[in-house]
Amino acid sequence: DFFLCASEKQRDFWLGQLAALARINPLTYDDDETMNGLIAVVPFGVADAPPVRTRDAIKGVVSGIAREDKVILWGGGVYNWFDPLTLLRAVDRVRAKRSDVRLFFLGLSHPNPDVPTMRMAADTRALSDELGLTGTHVFFNEEWVAYDDRANYLLDSDIGVSTHLDHVETAFSFRTRILDYFWAGLPVVATQGDSLADVITAESLGVTVPPEDVEALADALLRLLDDESFAAQCRANIATVARRYQWATALRPLVEFCRDPRRAADLVAGLGPEPLLHPMTTGPGQSRRNPIGDLALLRRYLRQGGVREVVKRATGRLAKLTKSR
């Protein structure tokens, strides 16, 4: 009856899927021309209250990271669809100009012990070792951080970073670690291509860079480290934007639906997904055709074999109808 997704980009994708299943139809359209009553954007959110420091977590705590150092935070796990390798090469360049730069990986493996360590995590550690960064400018947290403790790591950092590869996952992703950066007021450096990167650029919350561009990534990090006025303006902008993602705001479409739940118009009329490819029963021994289902069948047969397949199927249906009469 009601669908949720995390971004307008995802909504476009799901509208296409719903149209393919004929859930976008005259009944649902007439019920709500915007389709907001069928599918709404309800992203992941952040706490309404700002994060509170309860202890020091990185600076002055992790061996090799001093209180005056500048910490770049990788705020989550290292998975195959991310691109920490370009980030490592960028940090290798940055350290030549800023000896105080430190990159901290909040988690290297998945918190679920049944999920094996991904190839990218092993490659990340290997490249860091190869570049001579491990233990001097790059640090790996070996234990997973408890969710309620993550605020201390966020508040001990100066920049939040999220770099990923250029593939289809990127276009539809909604990276919740970036919401944590917003929550903590961290300027963000991120790879272009997803919906939150668009927000970062449009609202000036940091810097976005092309995929796998070491030079651009190094320049972006240096800009936030060197230009204090720019970084301060990013933090001020983030304070405003973060309020849009607070749970009380993000969940509003879901709360409104729960206050006044309703069946989707096509389901009320009996045009749900199950009957799309079958006759609709109207009574004992009776049935009527579902025109929306027939249209879906037509599209399917055209894809399978073109006009010949449509003619073949139509001839077969007519023969069955004639025989049944």
PDB file of C-alpha atoms in Angstrom:
ATOM      1  CA  ASP A   1       0.000   0.000   0.000  1.00  0.00           C
ATOM      2  CA  PHE A   2       2.855   2.396   0.730  1.00  0.00           C
ATOM      3  CA  PHE A   3       6.531   2.320  -0.194  1.00  0.00           C
ATOM      4  CA  LEU A   4       9.550   4.083   1.280  1.00  0.00           C
ATOM      5  CA  CYS A   5      12.900   4.962  -0.278  1.00  0.00           C
ATOM      6  CA  ALA A   6      15.895   7.041   0.770  1.00  0.00           C
ATOM      7  CA  SER A   7      16.291   9.615  -2.011  1.00  0.00           C
ATOM      8  CA  GLU A   8      14.663  11.154  -5.074  1.00  0.00           C
ATOM      9  CA  LYS A   9      17.054   9.132  -7.243  1.00  0.00           C
ATOM     10  CA  GLN A  10      15.878   5.916  -5.607  1.00  0.00           C
ATOM     11  CA  ARG A  11      12.283   7.082  -5.974  1.00  0.00           C
ATOM     12  CA  ASP A  12      12.761   7.386  -9.739  1.00  0.00           C
ATOM     13  CA  PHE A  13      14.120   3.832  -9.779  1.00  0.00           C
ATOM     14  CA  TRP A  14      11.229   2.414  -7.767  1.00  0.00           C
ATOM     15  CA  LEU A  15       8.645   4.334  -9.788  1.00  0.00           C
ATOM     16  CA  GLY A  16      10.031   2.534 -12.818  1.00  0.00           C
ATOM     17  CA  GLN A  17       9.789  -0.813 -11.066  1.00  0.00           C
ATOM     18  CA  LEU A  18       6.231  -0.081  -9.924  1.00  0.00           C
ATOM     19  CA  ALA A  19       5.294   0.967 -13.448  1.00  0.00           C
ATOM     20  CA  ALA A  20       6.715  -2.302 -14.799  1.00  0.00           C
ATOM     21  CA  LEU A  21       4.422  -4.157 -12.395  1.00  0.00           C
ATOM     22  CA  ALA A  22       1.470  -1.921 -13.364  1.00  0.00           C
ATOM     23  CA  ARG A  23       1.213  -0.467  -9.873  1.00  0.00           C
ATOM     24  CA  ILE A  24       1.418   2.909 -11.604  1.00  0.00           C
ATOM     25  CA  ASN A  25      -1.985   2.859 -13.276  1.00  0.00           C
ATOM     26  CA  PRO A  26      -5.049   5.053 -13.800  1.00  0.00           C
ATOM     27  CA  LEU A  27      -6.405   4.218 -10.351  1.00  0.00           C
ATOM     28  CA  THR A  28      -3.292   5.107  -8.384  1.00  0.00           C
ATOM     29  CA  TYR A  29      -2.680   8.124 -10.630  1.00  0.00           C
ATOM     30  CA  ASP A  30      -6.199   9.476 -10.157  1.00  0.00           C
ATOM     31  CA  ASP A  31      -5.865   8.895  -6.421  1.00  0.00           C
ATOM     32  CA  ASP A  32      -2.696  11.008  -6.257  1.00  0.00           C
ATOM     33  CA  GLU A  33      -1.109  12.519  -9.352  1.00  0.00           C
ATOM     34  CA  THR A  34       2.200  13.056  -7.484  1.00  0.00           C
ATOM     35  CA  MET A  35       2.340   9.389  -6.431  1.00  0.00           C
ATOM     36  CA  ASN A  36       3.533  10.589  -3.008  1.00  0.00           C
ATOM     37  CA  GLY A  37       0.705   8.600  -1.494  1.00  0.00           C
ATOM     38  CA  LEU A  38       2.166   5.419  -2.985  1.00  0.00           C
ATOM     39  CA  ILE A  39       5.907   5.995  -2.567  1.00  0.00           C
ATOM     40  CA  ALA A  40       7.603   8.629  -0.408  1.00  0.00           C
ATOM     41  CA  VAL A  41      11.177   9.651   0.355  1.00  0.00           C
ATOM     42  CA  VAL A  42      11.954   8.681   3.950  1.00  0.00           C
ATOM     43  CA  PRO A  43      15.751   8.641   4.300  1.00  0.00           C
ATOM     44  CA  PHE A  44      17.788   7.401   7.206  1.00  0.00           C
ATOM     45  CA  GLY A  45      18.026  10.123   9.846  1.00  0.00           C
ATOM     46  CA  VAL A  46      20.125  11.584  12.624  1.00  0.00           C
ATOM     47  CA  ALA A  47      19.270  12.130  16.255  1.00  0.00           C
ATOM     48  CA  ASP A  48      17.379  15.321  17.004  1.00  0.00           C
ATOM     49  CA  ALA A  49      19.875  16.098  19.791  1.00  0.00           C
ATOM     50  CA  PRO A  50      23.472  16.957  18.826  1.00  0.00           C
ATOM     51  CA  PRO A  51      26.275  14.496  19.691  1.00  0.00           C
ATOM     52  CA  VAL A  52      27.820  14.771  23.146  1.00  0.00           C
ATOM     53  CA  ARG A  53      31.412  13.920  23.976  1.00  0.00           C
ATOM     54  CA  THR A  54      31.760  11.496  26.869  1.00  0.00           C
ATOM     55  CA  ARG A  55      35.450  10.676  26.406  1.00  0.00           C
ATOM     56  CA  ASP A  56      38.459  11.241  24.169  1.00  0.00           C
ATOM     57  CA  ALA A  57      38.547   8.595  21.446  1.00  0.00           C
ATOM     58  CA  ILE A  58      41.286   9.407  18.911  1.00  0.00           C
ATOM     59  CA  LYS A  59      43.443  12.453  19.630  1.00  0.00           C
ATOM     60  CA  GLY A  60      45.835  11.826  22.463  1.00  0.00           C
ATOM     61  CA  VAL A  61      44.430   8.306  22.831  1.00  0.00           C
ATOM     62  CA  VAL A  62      45.542   6.419  19.725  1.00  0.00           C
ATOM     63  CA  SER A  63      49.304   5.968  19.711  1.00  0.00           C
ATOM     64  CA  GLY A  64      50.755   8.172  16.983  1.00  0.00           C
ATOM     65  CA  ILE A  65      47.910  10.710  16.949  1.00  0.00           C
ATOM     66  CA  ALA A  66      48.559  13.832  19.017  1.00  0.00           C
ATOM     67  CA  ARG A  67      45.920  16.240  20.278  1.00  0.00           C
ATOM     68  CA  GLU A  68      47.045  18.919  17.812  1.00  0.00           C
ATOM     69  CA  ASP A  69      46.937  16.624  14.767  1.00  0.00           C
ATOM     70  CA  LYS A  70      44.282  16.935  12.066  1.00  0.00           C
ATOM     71  CA  VAL A  71      42.160  13.786  11.815  1.00  0.00           C
ATOM     72  CA  ILE A  72      40.402  12.641   8.659  1.00  0.00           C
ATOM     73  CA  LEU A  73      37.756  10.073   9.594  1.00  0.00           C
ATOM     74  CA  TRP A  74      36.677   7.108   7.462  1.00  0.00           C
ATOM     75  CA  GLY A  75      33.442   6.597   9.349  1.00  0.00           C
ATOM     76  CA  GLY A  76      32.531   2.979   8.680  1.00  0.00           C
ATOM     77  CA  GLY A  77      33.600  -0.341   7.238  1.00  0.00           C
ATOM     78  CA  VAL A  78      35.787  -0.943   4.192  1.00  0.00           C
ATOM     79  CA  TYR A  79      33.800  -2.771   1.528  1.00  0.00           C
ATOM     80  CA  ASN A  80      34.489  -3.629  -2.102  1.00  0.00           C
ATOM     81  CA  TRP A  81      32.325  -0.856  -3.539  1.00  0.00           C
ATOM     82  CA  PHE A  82      34.343   1.826  -1.710  1.00  0.00           C
ATOM     83  CA  ASP A  83      37.648   3.312  -2.869  1.00  0.00           C
ATOM     84  CA  PRO A  84      40.037   3.780   0.063  1.00  0.00           C
ATOM     85  CA  LEU A  85      43.041   3.165  -2.216  1.00  0.00           C
ATOM     86  CA  THR A  86      42.722   6.540  -3.961  1.00  0.00           C
ATOM     87  CA  LEU A  87      42.317   8.109  -0.534  1.00  0.00           C
ATOM     88  CA  LEU A  88      45.540   6.525   0.715  1.00  0.00           C
ATOM     89  CA  ARG A  89      47.443   7.840  -2.286  1.00  0.00           C
ATOM     90  CA  ALA A  90      45.954  11.299  -1.694  1.00  0.00           C
ATOM     91  CA  VAL A  91      46.982  11.251   1.982  1.00  0.00           C
ATOM     92  CA  ASP A  92      50.478  10.232   0.865  1.00  0.00           C
ATOM     93  CA  ARG A  93      50.592  13.476  -1.125  1.00  0.00           C
ATOM     94  CA  VAL A  94      49.037  15.579   1.617  1.00  0.00           C
ATOM     95  CA  ARG A  95      51.565  14.480   4.253  1.00  0.00           C
ATOM     96  CA  ALA A  96      54.337  16.087   2.195  1.00  0.00           C
ATOM     97  CA  LYS A  97      52.675  19.454   2.893  1.00  0.00           C
ATOM     98  CA  ARG A  98      50.940  18.719   6.222  1.00  0.00           C
ATOM     99  CA  SER A  99      52.927  16.474   8.526  1.00  0.00           C
ATOM    100  CA  ASP A 100      50.078  16.676  11.058  1.00  0.00           C
ATOM    101  CA  VAL A 101      47.511  14.870   8.868  1.00  0.00           C
ATOM    102  CA  ARG A 102      46.132  11.581  10.211  1.00  0.00           C
ATOM    103  CA  LEU A 103      43.651   9.256   8.501  1.00  0.00           C
ATOM    104  CA  PHE A 104      41.674   7.061  10.902  1.00  0.00           C
ATOM    105  CA  PHE A 105      39.601   4.096   9.699  1.00  0.00           C
ATOM    106  CA  LEU A 106      36.769   3.617  12.160  1.00  0.00           C
ATOM    107  CA  GLY A 107      36.229  -0.002  11.130  1.00  0.00           C
ATOM    108  CA  LEU A 108      38.104  -2.323   8.813  1.00  0.00           C
ATOM    109  CA  SER A 109      35.861  -5.382   8.893  1.00  0.00           C
ATOM    110  CA  HIS A 110      32.146  -6.054   9.084  1.00  0.00           C
ATOM    111  CA  PRO A 111      30.654  -6.173  12.613  1.00  0.00           C
ATOM    112  CA  ASN A 112      28.878  -9.418  11.763  1.00  0.00           C
ATOM    113  CA  PRO A 113      31.425 -12.202  12.357  1.00  0.00           C
ATOM    114  CA  ASP A 114      29.702 -14.343   9.723  1.00  0.00           C
ATOM    115  CA  VAL A 115      30.626 -11.807   7.015  1.00  0.00           C
ATOM    116  CA  PRO A 116      34.202 -12.450   5.845  1.00  0.00           C
ATOM    117  CA  THR A 117      36.740  -9.647   5.468  1.00  0.00           C
ATOM    118  CA  MET A 118      36.357  -8.150   2.018  1.00  0.00           C
ATOM    119  CA  ARG A 119      39.136  -7.964  -0.534  1.00  0.00           C
ATOM    120  CA  MET A 120      39.201  -4.156  -0.430  1.00  0.00           C
ATOM    121  CA  ALA A 121      39.938  -4.178   3.297  1.00  0.00           C
ATOM    122  CA  ALA A 122      42.995  -6.381   2.747  1.00  0.00           C
ATOM    123  CA  ASP A 123      44.111  -4.253  -0.214  1.00  0.00           C
ATOM    124  CA  THR A 124      43.757  -1.116   1.898  1.00  0.00           C
ATOM    125  CA  ARG A 125      46.012  -2.375   4.643  1.00  0.00           C
ATOM    126  CA  ALA A 126      48.541  -3.658   2.091  1.00  0.00           C
ATOM    127  CA  LEU A 127      48.735  -0.337   0.238  1.00  0.00           C
ATOM    128  CA  SER A 128      49.043   1.615   3.480  1.00  0.00           C
ATOM    129  CA  ASP A 129      51.970  -0.589   4.473  1.00  0.00           C
ATOM    130  CA  GLU A 130      53.527  -0.267   1.017  1.00  0.00           C
ATOM    131  CA  LEU A 131      53.363   3.546   1.138  1.00  0.00           C
ATOM    132  CA  GLY A 132      54.810   3.619   4.657  1.00  0.00           C
ATOM    133  CA  LEU A 133      51.681   5.241   6.063  1.00  0.00           C
ATOM    134  CA  THR A 134      50.564   2.681   8.641  1.00  0.00           C
ATOM    135  CA  GLY A 135      51.154   3.819  12.188  1.00  0.00           C
ATOM    136  CA  THR A 136      52.420   7.253  11.147  1.00  0.00           C
ATOM    137  CA  HIS A 137      49.704   8.871   9.044  1.00  0.00           C
ATOM    138  CA  VAL A 138      47.128   6.093   8.633  1.00  0.00           C
ATOM    139  CA  PHE A 139      45.560   4.180  11.512  1.00  0.00           C
ATOM    140  CA  PHE A 140      43.168   1.254  11.575  1.00  0.00           C
ATOM    141  CA  ASN A 141      40.732   0.622  14.376  1.00  0.00           C
ATOM    142  CA  GLU A 142      40.822  -3.134  14.883  1.00  0.00           C
ATOM    143  CA  GLU A 143      37.628  -3.345  16.934  1.00  0.00           C
ATOM    144  CA  TRP A 144      34.175  -2.287  15.794  1.00  0.00           C
ATOM    145  CA  VAL A 145      32.951   0.888  17.508  1.00  0.00           C
ATOM    146  CA  ALA A 146      29.738   0.597  19.490  1.00  0.00           C
ATOM    147  CA  TYR A 147      26.970   2.675  17.930  1.00  0.00           C
ATOM    148  CA  ASP A 148      26.434   4.773  21.059  1.00  0.00           C
ATOM    149  CA  ASP A 149      30.193   5.442  21.253  1.00  0.00           C
ATOM    150  CA  ARG A 150      30.618   6.698  17.686  1.00  0.00           C
ATOM    151  CA  ALA A 151      29.920  10.315  18.685  1.00  0.00           C
ATOM    152  CA  ASN A 152      33.252  10.444  20.521  1.00  0.00           C
ATOM    153  CA  TYR A 153      35.130   9.468  17.350  1.00  0.00           C
ATOM    154  CA  LEU A 154      33.183  11.914  15.225  1.00  0.00           C
ATOM    155  CA  LEU A 155      33.834  14.784  17.646  1.00  0.00           C
ATOM    156  CA  ASP A 156      37.551  13.937  17.730  1.00  0.00           C
ATOM    157  CA  SER A 157      37.823  14.389  13.937  1.00  0.00           C
ATOM    158  CA  ASP A 158      38.248  17.373  11.640  1.00  0.00           C
ATOM    159  CA  ILE A 159      37.054  16.018   8.282  1.00  0.00           C
ATOM    160  CA  GLY A 160      34.701  13.190   7.315  1.00  0.00           C
ATOM    161  CA  VAL A 161      35.579  11.309   4.135  1.00  0.00           C
ATOM    162  CA  SER A 162      33.732   8.889   1.862  1.00  0.00           C
ATOM    163  CA  THR A 163      35.304   7.729  -1.405  1.00  0.00           C
ATOM    164  CA  HIS A 164      33.812   5.158  -3.723  1.00  0.00           C
ATOM    165  CA  LEU A 165      34.180   3.656  -7.160  1.00  0.00           C
ATOM    166  CA  ASP A 166      32.154   4.629 -10.215  1.00  0.00           C
ATOM    167  CA  HIS A 167      29.489   1.958 -10.729  1.00  0.00           C
ATOM    168  CA  VAL A 168      25.741   1.535 -10.669  1.00  0.00           C
ATOM    169  CA  GLU A 169      25.594   1.105  -6.880  1.00  0.00           C
ATOM    170  CA  THR A 170      26.920   4.632  -6.527  1.00  0.00           C
ATOM    171  CA  ALA A 171      24.050   6.230  -8.416  1.00  0.00           C
ATOM    172  CA  PHE A 172      21.396   4.834  -6.080  1.00  0.00           C
ATOM    173  CA  SER A 173      23.322   4.681  -2.812  1.00  0.00           C
ATOM    174  CA  PHE A 174      22.505   6.691   0.300  1.00  0.00           C
ATOM    175  CA  ARG A 175      25.582   6.526   2.508  1.00  0.00           C
ATOM    176  CA  THR A 176      24.470   6.851   6.099  1.00  0.00           C
ATOM    177  CA  ARG A 177      28.023   7.472   7.336  1.00  0.00           C
ATOM    178  CA  ILE A 178      27.786  10.884   5.666  1.00  0.00           C
ATOM    179  CA  LEU A 179      24.712  11.619   7.766  1.00  0.00           C
ATOM    180  CA  ASP A 180      26.875  10.963  10.828  1.00  0.00           C
ATOM    181  CA  TYR A 181      29.308  13.583   9.525  1.00  0.00           C
ATOM    182  CA  PHE A 182      26.428  16.036   9.177  1.00  0.00           C
ATOM    183  CA  TRP A 183      25.245  15.201  12.694  1.00  0.00           C
ATOM    184  CA  ALA A 184      28.691  15.959  14.135  1.00  0.00           C
ATOM    185  CA  GLY A 185      29.240  19.069  12.009  1.00  0.00           C
ATOM    186  CA  LEU A 186      32.173  17.603  10.078  1.00  0.00           C
ATOM    187  CA  PRO A 187      33.064  19.138   6.686  1.00  0.00           C
ATOM    188  CA  VAL A 188      32.937  16.338   4.134  1.00  0.00           C
ATOM    189  CA  VAL A 189      35.155  15.233   1.279  1.00  0.00           C
ATOM    190  CA  ALA A 190      33.317  12.729  -0.907  1.00  0.00           C
ATOM    191  CA  THR A 191      33.385  11.195  -4.365  1.00  0.00           C
ATOM    192  CA  GLN A 192      30.829  12.569  -6.788  1.00  0.00           C
ATOM    193  CA  GLY A 193      27.973  10.495  -8.155  1.00  0.00           C
ATOM    194  CA  ASP A 194      25.463   9.822  -5.382  1.00  0.00           C
ATOM    195  CA  SER A 195      22.599  11.857  -3.931  1.00  0.00           C
ATOM    196  CA  LEU A 196      24.415  13.011  -0.800  1.00  0.00           C
ATOM    197  CA  ALA A 197      27.400  14.168  -2.865  1.00  0.00           C
ATOM    198  CA  ASP A 198      24.929  16.391  -4.726  1.00  0.00           C
ATOM    199  CA  VAL A 199      23.769  17.825  -1.383  1.00  0.00           C
ATOM    200  CA  ILE A 200      27.381  18.474  -0.307  1.00  0.00           C
ATOM    201  CA  THR A 201      28.057  20.417  -3.507  1.00  0.00           C
ATOM    202  CA  ALA A 202      24.768  22.326  -3.609  1.00  0.00           C
ATOM    203  CA  GLU A 203      24.869  23.358   0.047  1.00  0.00           C
ATOM    204  CA  SER A 204      28.659  23.875   0.303  1.00  0.00           C
ATOM    205  CA  LEU A 205      29.166  21.292   3.052  1.00  0.00           C
ATOM    206  CA  GLY A 206      32.650  20.341   1.893  1.00  0.00           C
ATOM    207  CA  VAL A 207      34.218  19.282  -1.391  1.00  0.00           C
ATOM    208  CA  THR A 208      33.283  16.564  -3.880  1.00  0.00           C
ATOM    209  CA  VAL A 209      35.763  15.067  -6.342  1.00  0.00           C
ATOM    210  CA  PRO A 210      35.677  12.823  -9.432  1.00  0.00           C
ATOM    211  CA  PRO A 211      36.129   9.065  -8.888  1.00  0.00           C
ATOM    212  CA  GLU A 212      39.714   7.780  -8.577  1.00  0.00           C
ATOM    213  CA  ASP A 213      41.254  11.267  -8.949  1.00  0.00           C
ATOM    214  CA  VAL A 214      44.195  11.335  -6.533  1.00  0.00           C
ATOM    215  CA  GLU A 215      45.192  14.925  -7.251  1.00  0.00           C
ATOM    216  CA  ALA A 216      41.673  16.324  -6.866  1.00  0.00           C
ATOM    217  CA  LEU A 217      41.191  14.391  -3.633  1.00  0.00           C
ATOM    218  CA  ALA A 218      44.493  15.628  -2.185  1.00  0.00           C
ATOM    219  CA  ASP A 219      43.589  19.211  -3.127  1.00  0.00           C
ATOM    220  CA  ALA A 220      40.161  18.863  -1.496  1.00  0.00           C
ATOM    221  CA  LEU A 221      41.672  17.627   1.763  1.00  0.00           C
ATOM    222  CA  LEU A 222      44.256  20.397   1.762  1.00  0.00           C
ATOM    223  CA  ARG A 223      41.601  23.025   1.130  1.00  0.00           C
ATOM    224  CA  LEU A 224      39.654  22.015   4.218  1.00  0.00           C
ATOM    225  CA  LEU A 225      42.840  21.673   6.279  1.00  0.00           C
ATOM    226  CA  ASP A 226      44.432  24.957   5.173  1.00  0.00           C
ATOM    227  CA  ASP A 227      41.454  27.255   4.600  1.00  0.00           C
ATOM    228  CA  GLU A 228      40.003  27.702   8.083  1.00  0.00           C
ATOM    229  CA  SER A 229      37.370  30.218   6.963  1.00  0.00           C
ATOM    230  CA  PHE A 230      36.072  27.814   4.295  1.00  0.00           C
ATOM    231  CA  ALA A 231      35.957  24.944   6.777  1.00  0.00           C
ATOM    232  CA  ALA A 232      34.095  27.144   9.270  1.00  0.00           C
ATOM    233  CA  GLN A 233      31.544  28.125   6.617  1.00  0.00           C
ATOM    234  CA  CYS A 234      31.042  24.440   5.764  1.00  0.00           C
ATOM    235  CA  ARG A 235      30.371  23.663   9.419  1.00  0.00           C
ATOM    236  CA  ALA A 236      27.847  26.508   9.623  1.00  0.00           C
ATOM    237  CA  ASN A 237      26.061  25.246   6.511  1.00  0.00           C
ATOM    238  CA  ILE A 238      26.034  21.696   7.864  1.00  0.00           C
ATOM    239  CA  ALA A 239      24.316  22.854  11.048  1.00  0.00           C
ATOM    240  CA  THR A 240      21.410  24.057   8.924  1.00  0.00           C
ATOM    241  CA  VAL A 241      21.238  21.091   6.541  1.00  0.00           C
ATOM    242  CA  ALA A 242      21.518  18.481   9.312  1.00  0.00           C
ATOM    243  CA  ARG A 243      18.174  19.588  10.707  1.00  0.00           C
ATOM    244  CA  ARG A 244      16.485  18.322   7.527  1.00  0.00           C
ATOM    245  CA  TYR A 245      17.678  14.813   8.337  1.00  0.00           C
ATOM    246  CA  GLN A 246      16.637  14.738  11.977  1.00  0.00           C
ATOM    247  CA  TRP A 247      14.353  11.786  12.598  1.00  0.00           C
ATOM    248  CA  ALA A 248      11.377  13.991  13.449  1.00  0.00           C
ATOM    249  CA  THR A 249      11.597  15.505   9.966  1.00  0.00           C
ATOM    250  CA  ALA A 250      12.854  12.531   7.957  1.00  0.00           C
ATOM    251  CA  LEU A 251      10.084  10.230   9.192  1.00  0.00           C
ATOM    252  CA  ARG A 252       7.236  12.667   8.646  1.00  0.00           C
ATOM    253  CA  PRO A 253       5.732  10.939   5.555  1.00  0.00           C
ATOM    254  CA  LEU A 254       5.735   7.595   7.371  1.00  0.00           C
ATOM    255  CA  VAL A 255       4.196   9.077  10.516  1.00  0.00           C
ATOM    256  CA  GLU A 256       1.471  10.771   8.461  1.00  0.00           C
ATOM    257  CA  PHE A 257       0.652   7.488   6.727  1.00  0.00           C
ATOM    258  CA  CYS A 258       0.483   5.635  10.041  1.00  0.00           C
ATOM    259  CA  ARG A 259      -1.878   8.262  11.434  1.00  0.00           C
ATOM    260  CA  ASP A 260      -4.205   7.762   8.480  1.00  0.00           C
ATOM    261  CA  PRO A 261      -3.421   4.360   6.929  1.00  0.00           C
ATOM    262  CA  ARG A 262      -5.161   3.514   3.699  1.00  0.00           C
ATOM    263  CA  ARG A 263      -5.214   0.800   1.070  1.00  0.00           C
ATOM    264  CA  ALA A 264      -3.768   1.661  -2.306  1.00  0.00           C
ATOM    265  CA  ALA A 265      -6.526   2.487  -4.801  1.00  0.00           C
ATOM    266  CA  ASP A 266      -5.617  -0.317  -7.216  1.00  0.00           C
ATOM    267  CA  LEU A 267      -5.518  -2.902  -4.441  1.00  0.00           C
ATOM    268  CA  VAL A 268      -8.950  -1.816  -3.234  1.00  0.00           C
ATOM    269  CA  ALA A 269     -10.220  -2.416  -6.769  1.00  0.00           C
ATOM    270  CA  GLY A 270      -8.603  -5.845  -6.852  1.00  0.00           C
ATOM    271  CA  LEU A 271      -5.843  -4.870  -9.300  1.00  0.00           C
ATOM    272  CA  GLY A 272      -2.948  -5.976  -7.107  1.00  0.00           C
ATOM    273  CA  PRO A 273       0.295  -7.519  -8.301  1.00  0.00           C
ATOM    274  CA  GLU A 274      -0.912 -11.129  -8.085  1.00  0.00           C
ATOM    275  CA  PRO A 275      -3.623 -10.880 -10.767  1.00  0.00           C
ATOM    276  CA  LEU A 276      -1.504  -8.958 -13.276  1.00  0.00           C
ATOM    277  CA  LEU A 277      -0.736 -11.988 -15.394  1.00  0.00           C
ATOM    278  CA  HIS A 278      -3.906 -13.933 -14.660  1.00  0.00           C
ATOM    279  CA  PRO A 279      -7.683 -13.530 -15.019  1.00  0.00           C
ATOM    280  CA  MET A 280      -9.441 -11.925 -12.068  1.00  0.00           C
ATOM    281  CA  THR A 281     -12.036 -14.099 -10.385  1.00  0.00           C
ATOM    282  CA  THR A 282     -15.342 -12.341  -9.850  1.00  0.00           C
ATOM    283  CA  GLY A 283     -17.418 -15.241  -8.666  1.00  0.00           C
ATOM    284  CA  PRO A 284     -17.850 -19.020  -8.848  1.00  0.00           C
ATOM    285  CA  GLY A 285     -16.915 -20.140 -12.339  1.00  0.00           C
ATOM    286  CA  GLN A 286     -16.627 -16.554 -13.601  1.00  0.00           C
ATOM    287  CA  SER A 287     -13.662 -14.369 -14.457  1.00  0.00           C
ATOM    288  CA  ARG A 288     -12.946 -11.079 -16.170  1.00  0.00           C
ATOM    289  CA  ARG A 289      -9.748  -9.934 -17.837  1.00  0.00           C
ATOM    290  CA  ASN A 290      -7.471  -7.457 -16.167  1.00  0.00           C
ATOM    291  CA  PRO A 291      -6.627  -4.829 -18.846  1.00  0.00           C
ATOM    292  CA  ILE A 292      -3.576  -3.701 -16.922  1.00  0.00           C
ATOM    293  CA  GLY A 293      -2.403  -7.299 -16.753  1.00  0.00           C
ATOM    294  CA  ASP A 294      -3.024  -7.727 -20.472  1.00  0.00           C
ATOM    295  CA  LEU A 295      -0.827  -4.716 -21.177  1.00  0.00           C
ATOM    296  CA  ALA A 296       1.921  -6.201 -19.013  1.00  0.00           C
ATOM    297  CA  LEU A 297       1.603  -9.477 -20.921  1.00  0.00           C
ATOM    298  CA  LEU A 298       1.814  -7.624 -24.240  1.00  0.00           C
ATOM    299  CA  ARG A 299       5.051  -5.936 -23.201  1.00  0.00           C
ATOM    300  CA  ARG A 300       6.464  -9.237 -22.024  1.00  0.00           C
ATOM    301  CA  TYR A 301       5.629 -11.078 -25.240  1.00  0.00           C
ATOM    302  CA  LEU A 302       7.078  -8.260 -27.341  1.00  0.00           C
ATOM    303  CA  ARG A 303      10.322  -8.526 -25.407  1.00  0.00           C
ATOM    304  CA  GLN A 304      10.384 -12.313 -25.787  1.00  0.00           C
ATOM    305  CA  GLY A 305       9.717 -12.656 -29.488  1.00  0.00           C
ATOM    306  CA  GLY A 306       8.367  -9.479 -31.037  1.00  0.00           C
ATOM    307  CA  VAL A 307       5.163  -9.296 -33.064  1.00  0.00           C
ATOM    308  CA  ARG A 308       5.289 -12.985 -34.005  1.00  0.00           C
ATOM    309  CA  GLU A 309       5.190 -13.989 -30.349  1.00  0.00           C
ATOM    310  CA  VAL A 310       2.251 -11.634 -29.719  1.00  0.00           C
ATOM    311  CA  VAL A 311       0.301 -13.088 -32.669  1.00  0.00           C
ATOM    312  CA  LYS A 312       1.088 -16.622 -31.535  1.00  0.00           C
ATOM    313  CA  ARG A 313      -0.084 -15.942 -27.991  1.00  0.00           C
ATOM    314  CA  ALA A 314      -3.203 -14.072 -29.111  1.00  0.00           C
ATOM    315  CA  THR A 315      -4.153 -16.915 -31.476  1.00  0.00           C
ATOM    316  CA  GLY A 316      -3.738 -19.405 -28.666  1.00  0.00           C
ATOM    317  CA  ARG A 317      -5.891 -17.331 -26.321  1.00  0.00           C
ATOM    318  CA  LEU A 318      -8.650 -16.970 -28.912  1.00  0.00           C
ATOM    319  CA  ALA A 319      -8.641 -20.734 -29.497  1.00  0.00           C
ATOM    320  CA  LYS A 320      -9.028 -21.369 -25.763  1.00  0.00           C
ATOM    321  CA  LEU A 321     -11.862 -18.826 -25.454  1.00  0.00           C
ATOM    322  CA  THR A 322     -13.701 -20.335 -28.435  1.00  0.00           C
ATOM    323  CA  LYS A 323     -13.326 -23.847 -27.026  1.00  0.00           C
ATOM    324  CA  SER A 324     -14.553 -22.802 -23.574  1.00  0.00           C
ATOM    325  CA  ARG A 325     -17.685 -21.261 -25.098  1.00  0.00           C
TER     326      ARG A 325
END
